[in-house]
């Protein structure tokens, strides 16, 4: 605190009239006592007590009460002096309070520390089946290029599943397919043995240009074992447009292979399927060893992996669907989704895919 | 088809130094499929041995072991000391003096099995006496190979101990196994394979020697055996038999053996040598692809008639099976009466060539593929002959094949051929196809020159006639007789492409322009699946097959429409002959499997099709022709026959929905979780659904919710499963489930969501507690409150339910909180009280509710 600064304050005699409690010395002493008490307060509780003792009560508060009894001429001077002392003591209080609050907050945060390595998961996430995920992934490759997704029924007519695909009743290839027949066996209904009837349904209902990808469940009368399952999944491509060639077929397959297995080469050879002519079989380079490992488990050391059958849509198939084979050409390609999963994800036992064990799907989450 | 490399090399020049792998690669390049490569994988001494002595001991395990001495000629390791080879053998099917096959130390058998002298059963065995399977000759491991039985008495006559057994058994060379696709019937012969190999090498002049061209083949005459072809009921207009060549060889020595080379080729090709007459027919079939049949002439009465079977006729075929014949079966008959053979499939027992047969009639015929295919299928009888006939045999090779057989029977059986040559031939010549020579290029995407197209087709055996007049692109192509598969333009395009090389096909990415992305229905399924995963459900894909009593197991009432299921005529298991009518049927099996594997807290879902035939509907689909698009009515009737197959999603959960842990106890899954799953799905699709008490199998009748759309359309059910159902299925008590028709939700969510405005004014909350009868449904009460609360009500929610003395018996108290908000101002307390009072009044009027 400084001394009097106004001309009035210097008026002789007036100061001498003030009670002792209002003396500069007394106020300075009271302030110092308060500061000492605040500093000594170890926590906010003690600080509150110190405030009570030194601000709300105590010497400065007492001095303030005495102002009222002073002559009016002295009031201003005394009020100013006490006010200054009060400001100073409050500032000291606030500073100490802030310091103590900060210390308390810090202590609480330390106290509230938990062990974040403890397990969590009251409600774990589920997971998608990797066959469905693979199917979606394959579909999206083509949807991104402007193809659409076509679907059809699983209990299907024989005409759609066989006849329209150039697999007449006596066709040797029709005998090779182990077909589930719906009772009665001559009722013309089967569980579809392939996704190809979707091609027929698409061509019957759409005008070219047609670019569709057709995924789905198919059925053959195989017993379940490590390498066979009576219910499995295929995905097919069908394109019908003017001027399509086997070159376009190969381009679509190459793109598919790159999207699924990385930047690997393909090779093609002649094959036979009733619903395509000319027909083609495609192999792609082993994406693990690229032919450099004679003992590669994925490709058996040959460096090549068989992909699937394809070809130009047989004229008879186009005709049965009402598409003029002299105007349009088309191509089709089929691939097993279980096979993609075996190749990309190392699923070696077919039974894992069908048994529904949560520990199987759980490993894939929502990505495959 | 098994192709011995040495045999192939006789018919076509193999590339210099080409071994099995290279030959296979060449054949694959023209479109054949390699199945396997056999042989050529035994190295080291494999020799003929003669058993000199053996001493048999019974081992502790009860099995006999023979300690043998074997003469292996100059290969004997101590032969100079006069000590024979000592070998321990576990087989007992041989006698002293038998010739056997011995593998000696230093040799390596198939599979990298190295042979060395080793101690076994207490004595040193210097090699091994071999069984069939050990040499890769077959599957047989019942005993060792005794050469007299294996090759026949005559074939071993000149064999001596120490002779090379690799050559004797044809093991020294490679045999290629090929898979023949149904269009390539001609490749079921060495002739066809050799021709294909020739094409793979660029069809060089003179390199292929066609065994189907037999210079000694005489023209037919009228002196041959009488043969009549009749067919009153041809299938699809094709007569059952359109060519029949018959030749007779008399005075064959029935004991004459087949030559060793023929036996070894038959063995290599996977056929067992039997007798000269049978071996010759098989050999010629393998060579030129023409199935032959040899009849014992002395069992025939003078003429052969080919005709369809009569109803009730029977025939005992060579395999000893007495068969009832169908009028579609084609028969070879003796004089028109007695059935001799199922044409093109299998011979009969009565006319079989036996060990006393001296006079043989050789049949080389051409049968209709469809007739043979149907007979083969009908009698479940697949023979080497039927396999070839149903894929198409060269109709022009029959006489040459017969001549080849005659020549071999004369040469090795000492017979004399009759001068009479029967050849009843009603085959018609193929008509030329007008081929646009630009078609192969347009279809394949490679620019083939006109000359290239003509050259390739000519090499393939086609006759190509080039008229040289407009339209200039067209040439007339007549395919060779062995290629019934070449019918129209694309067939020829494939021939050009494969012979020119598929590796020349370019890779051009097609670029569709009008794709519209996934359909709404496709997006819905992804949304539903992903939302359920977020709620903790794991996706499974169960088989859609269910048992015949699934309706009883699930507790369905007798008239439940879900009992109407599609039945399979040939199910994998009689335990599951029906197609599921709800996903839950089969999802519960997946749950049970998880439980049995030790899982306790399980939440599963499946999204898939169910099959819902209309009860009593006849599901018979027409099978129209394929020469043009069926008319719309026919397509409609096909579609009508295909049962409805909506997509359903089902969830099932058991154990703890919220897991127990260090944080405390878990929360057992209950009916609310099943409803949460429903609300998750509906919410994800922004489809409002209503919940009411339901009663459907397989749910607990008091804990089943029916889920409907606003218009009342049923979406599905959710809740706790019926305790009896759980008991029958062996599932944990209180298991909960839901099943929803995703097609219904797809339709309901098809329109884009229209945004409704929402207010930014302050919200006013008010609570109300109502006492009312126990049987009032909370959902109904909530609806009434909401409806009566006026236009500014934002939401109404039940936050407490209380039962006890204070509210009285059969009563409950329900506490609701109501939120109000006006679009443009702050609502006053009086206004809010008014809204609340109106809601309470409505609840009082409707349910007798009393405000507490
Ligand atoms: Zn590899």
PDB file of N, CA and C in Angstrom, chain B residues 668-727:
ATOM      1  N   UNK B 668     -29.419 -61.457 -19.854  1.00  0.00           N
ATOM      2  CA  UNK B 668     -29.851 -62.565 -20.696  1.00  0.00           C
ATOM      3  C   UNK B 668     -30.688 -62.044 -21.869  1.00  0.00           C
ATOM      4  N   UNK B 669     -30.481 -62.666 -23.021  1.00  0.00           N
ATOM      5  CA  UNK B 669     -31.273 -62.301 -24.195  1.00  0.00           C
ATOM      6  C   UNK B 669     -32.737 -62.595 -23.907  1.00  0.00           C
ATOM      7  N   UNK B 670     -33.604 -61.698 -24.290  1.00  0.00           N
ATOM      8  CA  UNK B 670     -35.029 -61.960 -24.119  1.00  0.00           C
ATOM      9  C   UNK B 670     -35.800 -61.420 -25.325  1.00  0.00           C
ATOM     10  N   UNK B 671     -37.105 -61.470 -25.195  1.00  0.00           N
ATOM     11  CA  UNK B 671     -37.954 -61.108 -26.328  1.00  0.00           C
ATOM     12  C   UNK B 671     -37.681 -59.693 -26.817  1.00  0.00           C
ATOM     13  N   UNK B 672     -37.232 -58.815 -25.923  1.00  0.00           N
ATOM     14  CA  UNK B 672     -37.000 -57.435 -26.361  1.00  0.00           C
ATOM     15  C   UNK B 672     -35.857 -57.365 -27.360  1.00  0.00           C
ATOM     16  N   UNK B 673     -34.892 -58.292 -27.234  1.00  0.00           N
ATOM     17  CA  UNK B 673     -33.788 -58.291 -28.194  1.00  0.00           C
ATOM     18  C   UNK B 673     -34.276 -58.670 -29.584  1.00  0.00           C
ATOM     19  N   UNK B 674     -35.195 -59.650 -29.618  1.00  0.00           N
ATOM     20  CA  UNK B 674     -35.744 -60.043 -30.917  1.00  0.00           C
ATOM     21  C   UNK B 674     -36.477 -58.868 -31.558  1.00  0.00           C
ATOM     22  N   UNK B 675     -37.231 -58.116 -30.708  1.00  0.00           N
ATOM     23  CA  UNK B 675     -37.934 -56.957 -31.257  1.00  0.00           C
ATOM     24  C   UNK B 675     -36.956 -55.840 -31.625  1.00  0.00           C
ATOM     25  N   UNK B 676     -35.873 -55.732 -30.871  1.00  0.00           N
ATOM     26  CA  UNK B 676     -34.858 -54.750 -31.235  1.00  0.00           C
ATOM     27  C   UNK B 676     -34.265 -55.053 -32.607  1.00  0.00           C
ATOM     28  N   UNK B 677     -34.080 -56.348 -32.874  1.00  0.00           N
ATOM     29  CA  UNK B 677     -33.561 -56.722 -34.190  1.00  0.00           C
ATOM     30  C   UNK B 677     -34.535 -56.274 -35.282  1.00  0.00           C
ATOM     31  N   UNK B 678     -35.814 -56.499 -35.019  1.00  0.00           N
ATOM     32  CA  UNK B 678     -36.832 -56.066 -35.978  1.00  0.00           C
ATOM     33  C   UNK B 678     -36.771 -54.556 -36.163  1.00  0.00           C
ATOM     34  N   UNK B 679     -36.667 -53.836 -35.036  1.00  0.00           N
ATOM     35  CA  UNK B 679     -36.663 -52.369 -35.129  1.00  0.00           C
ATOM     36  C   UNK B 679     -35.377 -51.880 -35.776  1.00  0.00           C
ATOM     37  N   UNK B 680     -34.306 -52.629 -35.591  1.00  0.00           N
ATOM     38  CA  UNK B 680     -33.047 -52.282 -36.262  1.00  0.00           C
ATOM     39  C   UNK B 680     -33.232 -52.363 -37.778  1.00  0.00           C
ATOM     40  N   UNK B 681     -33.829 -53.466 -38.213  1.00  0.00           N
ATOM     41  CA  UNK B 681     -34.015 -53.669 -39.651  1.00  0.00           C
ATOM     42  C   UNK B 681     -34.974 -52.618 -40.209  1.00  0.00           C
ATOM     43  N   UNK B 682     -36.114 -52.465 -39.531  1.00  0.00           N
ATOM     44  CA  UNK B 682     -37.110 -51.501 -40.024  1.00  0.00           C
ATOM     45  C   UNK B 682     -36.545 -50.084 -39.969  1.00  0.00           C
ATOM     46  N   UNK B 683     -35.835 -49.787 -38.891  1.00  0.00           N
ATOM     47  CA  UNK B 683     -35.250 -48.463 -38.738  1.00  0.00           C
ATOM     48  C   UNK B 683     -34.184 -48.188 -39.783  1.00  0.00           C
ATOM     49  N   UNK B 684     -33.378 -49.209 -40.084  1.00  0.00           N
ATOM     50  CA  UNK B 684     -32.334 -49.025 -41.088  1.00  0.00           C
ATOM     51  C   UNK B 684     -32.944 -48.683 -42.442  1.00  0.00           C
ATOM     52  N   UNK B 685     -34.154 -49.196 -42.683  1.00  0.00           N
ATOM     53  CA  UNK B 685     -34.828 -48.942 -43.948  1.00  0.00           C
ATOM     54  C   UNK B 685     -35.812 -47.782 -43.839  1.00  0.00           C
ATOM     55  N   UNK B 686     -35.901 -47.169 -42.649  1.00  0.00           N
ATOM     56  CA  UNK B 686     -36.826 -46.071 -42.399  1.00  0.00           C
ATOM     57  C   UNK B 686     -38.266 -46.458 -42.711  1.00  0.00           C
ATOM     58  N   UNK B 687     -38.613 -47.709 -42.387  1.00  0.00           N
ATOM     59  CA  UNK B 687     -39.986 -48.168 -42.588  1.00  0.00           C
ATOM     60  C   UNK B 687     -40.677 -48.222 -41.222  1.00  0.00           C
ATOM     61  N   UNK B 688     -41.757 -47.438 -41.018  1.00  0.00           N
ATOM     62  CA  UNK B 688     -42.474 -47.540 -39.747  1.00  0.00           C
ATOM     63  C   UNK B 688     -43.200 -48.886 -39.671  1.00  0.00           C
ATOM     64  N   UNK B 689     -43.034 -49.573 -38.540  1.00  0.00           N
ATOM     65  CA  UNK B 689     -43.758 -50.826 -38.371  1.00  0.00           C
ATOM     66  C   UNK B 689     -44.549 -50.770 -37.077  1.00  0.00           C
ATOM     67  N   UNK B 690     -45.635 -51.508 -37.051  1.00  0.00           N
ATOM     68  CA  UNK B 690     -46.466 -51.581 -35.850  1.00  0.00           C
ATOM     69  C   UNK B 690     -46.278 -52.952 -35.213  1.00  0.00           C
ATOM     70  N   UNK B 691     -46.317 -52.958 -33.883  1.00  0.00           N
ATOM     71  CA  UNK B 691     -46.126 -54.204 -33.147  1.00  0.00           C
ATOM     72  C   UNK B 691     -47.417 -54.507 -32.400  1.00  0.00           C
ATOM     73  N   UNK B 692     -47.893 -55.743 -32.526  1.00  0.00           N
ATOM     74  CA  UNK B 692     -49.059 -56.139 -31.750  1.00  0.00           C
ATOM     75  C   UNK B 692     -48.836 -57.561 -31.262  1.00  0.00           C
ATOM     76  N   UNK B 693     -49.638 -57.981 -30.305  1.00  0.00           N
ATOM     77  CA  UNK B 693     -49.498 -59.341 -29.808  1.00  0.00           C
ATOM     78  C   UNK B 693     -49.829 -60.304 -30.934  1.00  0.00           C
ATOM     79  N   UNK B 694     -48.950 -61.302 -31.130  1.00  0.00           N
ATOM     80  CA  UNK B 694     -49.175 -62.261 -32.203  1.00  0.00           C
ATOM     81  C   UNK B 694     -49.226 -63.663 -31.646  1.00  0.00           C
ATOM     82  N   UNK B 695     -49.606 -64.611 -32.489  1.00  0.00           N
ATOM     83  CA  UNK B 695     -49.611 -65.995 -32.058  1.00  0.00           C
ATOM     84  C   UNK B 695     -49.280 -66.851 -33.269  1.00  0.00           C
ATOM     85  N   UNK B 696     -48.009 -67.135 -33.429  1.00  0.00           N
ATOM     86  CA  UNK B 696     -47.592 -67.929 -34.582  1.00  0.00           C
ATOM     87  C   UNK B 696     -46.508 -68.899 -34.139  1.00  0.00           C
ATOM     88  N   UNK B 697     -46.505 -70.087 -34.739  1.00  0.00           N
ATOM     89  CA  UNK B 697     -45.420 -71.041 -34.492  1.00  0.00           C
ATOM     90  C   UNK B 697     -44.170 -70.488 -35.179  1.00  0.00           C
ATOM     91  N   UNK B 698     -43.010 -70.730 -34.592  1.00  0.00           N
ATOM     92  CA  UNK B 698     -42.694 -71.501 -33.392  1.00  0.00           C
ATOM     93  C   UNK B 698     -42.500 -70.621 -32.158  1.00  0.00           C
ATOM     94  N   UNK B 699     -43.301 -69.540 -32.049  1.00  0.00           N
ATOM     95  CA  UNK B 699     -43.078 -68.646 -30.917  1.00  0.00           C
ATOM     96  C   UNK B 699     -43.923 -69.016 -29.696  1.00  0.00           C
ATOM     97  N   UNK B 700     -43.499 -68.571 -28.564  1.00  0.00           N
ATOM     98  CA  UNK B 700     -44.208 -68.647 -27.291  1.00  0.00           C
ATOM     99  C   UNK B 700     -45.506 -67.850 -27.468  1.00  0.00           C
ATOM    100  N   UNK B 701     -46.687 -68.469 -27.225  1.00  0.00           N
ATOM    101  CA  UNK B 701     -47.931 -67.768 -27.554  1.00  0.00           C
ATOM    102  C   UNK B 701     -48.103 -66.465 -26.778  1.00  0.00           C
ATOM    103  N   UNK B 702     -47.488 -66.360 -25.608  1.00  0.00           N
ATOM    104  CA  UNK B 702     -47.618 -65.126 -24.831  1.00  0.00           C
ATOM    105  C   UNK B 702     -46.478 -64.163 -25.050  1.00  0.00           C
ATOM    106  N   UNK B 703     -45.506 -64.559 -25.848  1.00  0.00           N
ATOM    107  CA  UNK B 703     -44.344 -63.699 -26.041  1.00  0.00           C
ATOM    108  C   UNK B 703     -44.006 -63.595 -27.516  1.00  0.00           C
ATOM    109  N   UNK B 704     -45.033 -63.432 -28.310  1.00  0.00           N
ATOM    110  CA  UNK B 704     -44.850 -63.356 -29.753  1.00  0.00           C
ATOM    111  C   UNK B 704     -45.422 -62.039 -30.248  1.00  0.00           C
ATOM    112  N   UNK B 705     -44.650 -61.297 -30.961  1.00  0.00           N
ATOM    113  CA  UNK B 705     -45.110 -60.030 -31.528  1.00  0.00           C
ATOM    114  C   UNK B 705     -45.316 -60.189 -33.019  1.00  0.00           C
ATOM    115  N   UNK B 706     -46.456 -59.701 -33.489  1.00  0.00           N
ATOM    116  CA  UNK B 706     -46.683 -59.643 -34.933  1.00  0.00           C
ATOM    117  C   UNK B 706     -46.230 -58.275 -35.406  1.00  0.00           C
ATOM    118  N   UNK B 707     -45.483 -58.262 -36.508  1.00  0.00           N
ATOM    119  CA  UNK B 707     -44.959 -56.998 -37.032  1.00  0.00           C
ATOM    120  C   UNK B 707     -45.714 -56.691 -38.317  1.00  0.00           C
ATOM    121  N   UNK B 708     -46.284 -55.511 -38.382  1.00  0.00           N
ATOM    122  CA  UNK B 708     -47.042 -55.147 -39.580  1.00  0.00           C
ATOM    123  C   UNK B 708     -46.621 -53.768 -40.062  1.00  0.00           C
ATOM    124  N   UNK B 709     -46.906 -53.534 -41.341  1.00  0.00           N
ATOM    125  CA  UNK B 709     -46.744 -52.188 -41.882  1.00  0.00           C
ATOM    126  C   UNK B 709     -47.949 -51.354 -41.444  1.00  0.00           C
ATOM    127  N   UNK B 710     -47.870 -50.047 -41.697  1.00  0.00           N
ATOM    128  CA  UNK B 710     -48.969 -49.168 -41.316  1.00  0.00           C
ATOM    129  C   UNK B 710     -50.278 -49.612 -41.954  1.00  0.00           C
ATOM    130  N   UNK B 711     -50.209 -50.179 -43.161  1.00  0.00           N
ATOM    131  CA  UNK B 711     -51.449 -50.590 -43.839  1.00  0.00           C
ATOM    132  C   UNK B 711     -51.901 -51.979 -43.423  1.00  0.00           C
ATOM    133  N   UNK B 712     -51.228 -52.567 -42.421  1.00  0.00           N
ATOM    134  CA  UNK B 712     -51.656 -53.866 -41.930  1.00  0.00           C
ATOM    135  C   UNK B 712     -50.947 -55.045 -42.567  1.00  0.00           C
ATOM    136  N   UNK B 713     -50.136 -54.820 -43.613  1.00  0.00           N
ATOM    137  CA  UNK B 713     -49.422 -55.934 -44.246  1.00  0.00           C
ATOM    138  C   UNK B 713     -48.489 -56.598 -43.236  1.00  0.00           C
ATOM    139  N   UNK B 714     -48.570 -57.923 -43.156  1.00  0.00           N
ATOM    140  CA  UNK B 714     -47.731 -58.650 -42.210  1.00  0.00           C
ATOM    141  C   UNK B 714     -46.274 -58.669 -42.685  1.00  0.00           C
ATOM    142  N   UNK B 715     -45.365 -58.299 -41.801  1.00  0.00           N
ATOM    143  CA  UNK B 715     -43.933 -58.337 -42.125  1.00  0.00           C
ATOM    144  C   UNK B 715     -43.283 -59.576 -41.520  1.00  0.00           C
ATOM    145  N   UNK B 716     -43.748 -59.951 -40.319  1.00  0.00           N
ATOM    146  CA  UNK B 716     -43.159 -61.125 -39.694  1.00  0.00           C
ATOM    147  C   UNK B 716     -43.487 -61.179 -38.220  1.00  0.00           C
ATOM    148  N   UNK B 717     -42.713 -62.012 -37.511  1.00  0.00           N
ATOM    149  CA  UNK B 717     -42.940 -62.221 -36.090  1.00  0.00           C
ATOM    150  C   UNK B 717     -41.621 -62.146 -35.341  1.00  0.00           C
ATOM    151  N   UNK B 718     -41.738 -61.796 -34.048  1.00  0.00           N
ATOM    152  CA  UNK B 718     -40.540 -61.762 -33.211  1.00  0.00           C
ATOM    153  C   UNK B 718     -40.941 -62.100 -31.793  1.00  0.00           C
ATOM    154  N   UNK B 719     -39.988 -62.628 -31.033  1.00  0.00           N
ATOM    155  CA  UNK B 719     -40.259 -62.910 -29.634  1.00  0.00           C
ATOM    156  C   UNK B 719     -39.464 -64.090 -29.131  1.00  0.00           C
ATOM    157  N   UNK B 720     -39.982 -64.664 -28.052  1.00  0.00           N
ATOM    158  CA  UNK B 720     -39.328 -65.830 -27.464  1.00  0.00           C
ATOM    159  C   UNK B 720     -39.914 -67.076 -28.113  1.00  0.00           C
ATOM    160  N   UNK B 721     -39.078 -68.093 -28.315  1.00  0.00           N
ATOM    161  CA  UNK B 721     -39.582 -69.298 -28.965  1.00  0.00           C
ATOM    162  C   UNK B 721     -40.349 -70.162 -27.970  1.00  0.00           C
ATOM    163  N   UNK B 722     -41.245 -70.967 -28.519  1.00  0.00           N
ATOM    164  CA  UNK B 722     -42.098 -71.825 -27.712  1.00  0.00           C
ATOM    165  C   UNK B 722     -41.240 -72.823 -26.935  1.00  0.00           C
ATOM    166  N   UNK B 723     -41.477 -72.972 -25.632  1.00  0.00           N
ATOM    167  CA  UNK B 723     -40.642 -73.887 -24.846  1.00  0.00           C
ATOM    168  C   UNK B 723     -40.656 -75.315 -25.379  1.00  0.00           C
ATOM    169  N   UNK B 724     -41.792 -75.754 -25.912  1.00  0.00           N
ATOM    170  CA  UNK B 724     -41.857 -77.128 -26.429  1.00  0.00           C
ATOM    171  C   UNK B 724     -40.994 -77.276 -27.682  1.00  0.00           C
ATOM    172  N   UNK B 725     -41.005 -76.252 -28.519  1.00  0.00           N
ATOM    173  CA  UNK B 725     -40.176 -76.282 -29.731  1.00  0.00           C
ATOM    174  C   UNK B 725     -38.710 -76.356 -29.336  1.00  0.00           C
ATOM    175  N   UNK B 726     -38.332 -75.525 -28.375  1.00  0.00           N
ATOM    176  CA  UNK B 726     -36.938 -75.512 -27.923  1.00  0.00           C
ATOM    177  C   UNK B 726     -36.555 -76.865 -27.351  1.00  0.00           C
ATOM    178  N   UNK B 727     -37.505 -77.460 -26.631  1.00  0.00           N
ATOM    179  CA  UNK B 727     -37.275 -78.760 -26.045  1.00  0.00           C
ATOM    180  C   UNK B 727     -37.067 -79.805 -27.135  1.00  0.00           C
TER     181      UNK B 727
END
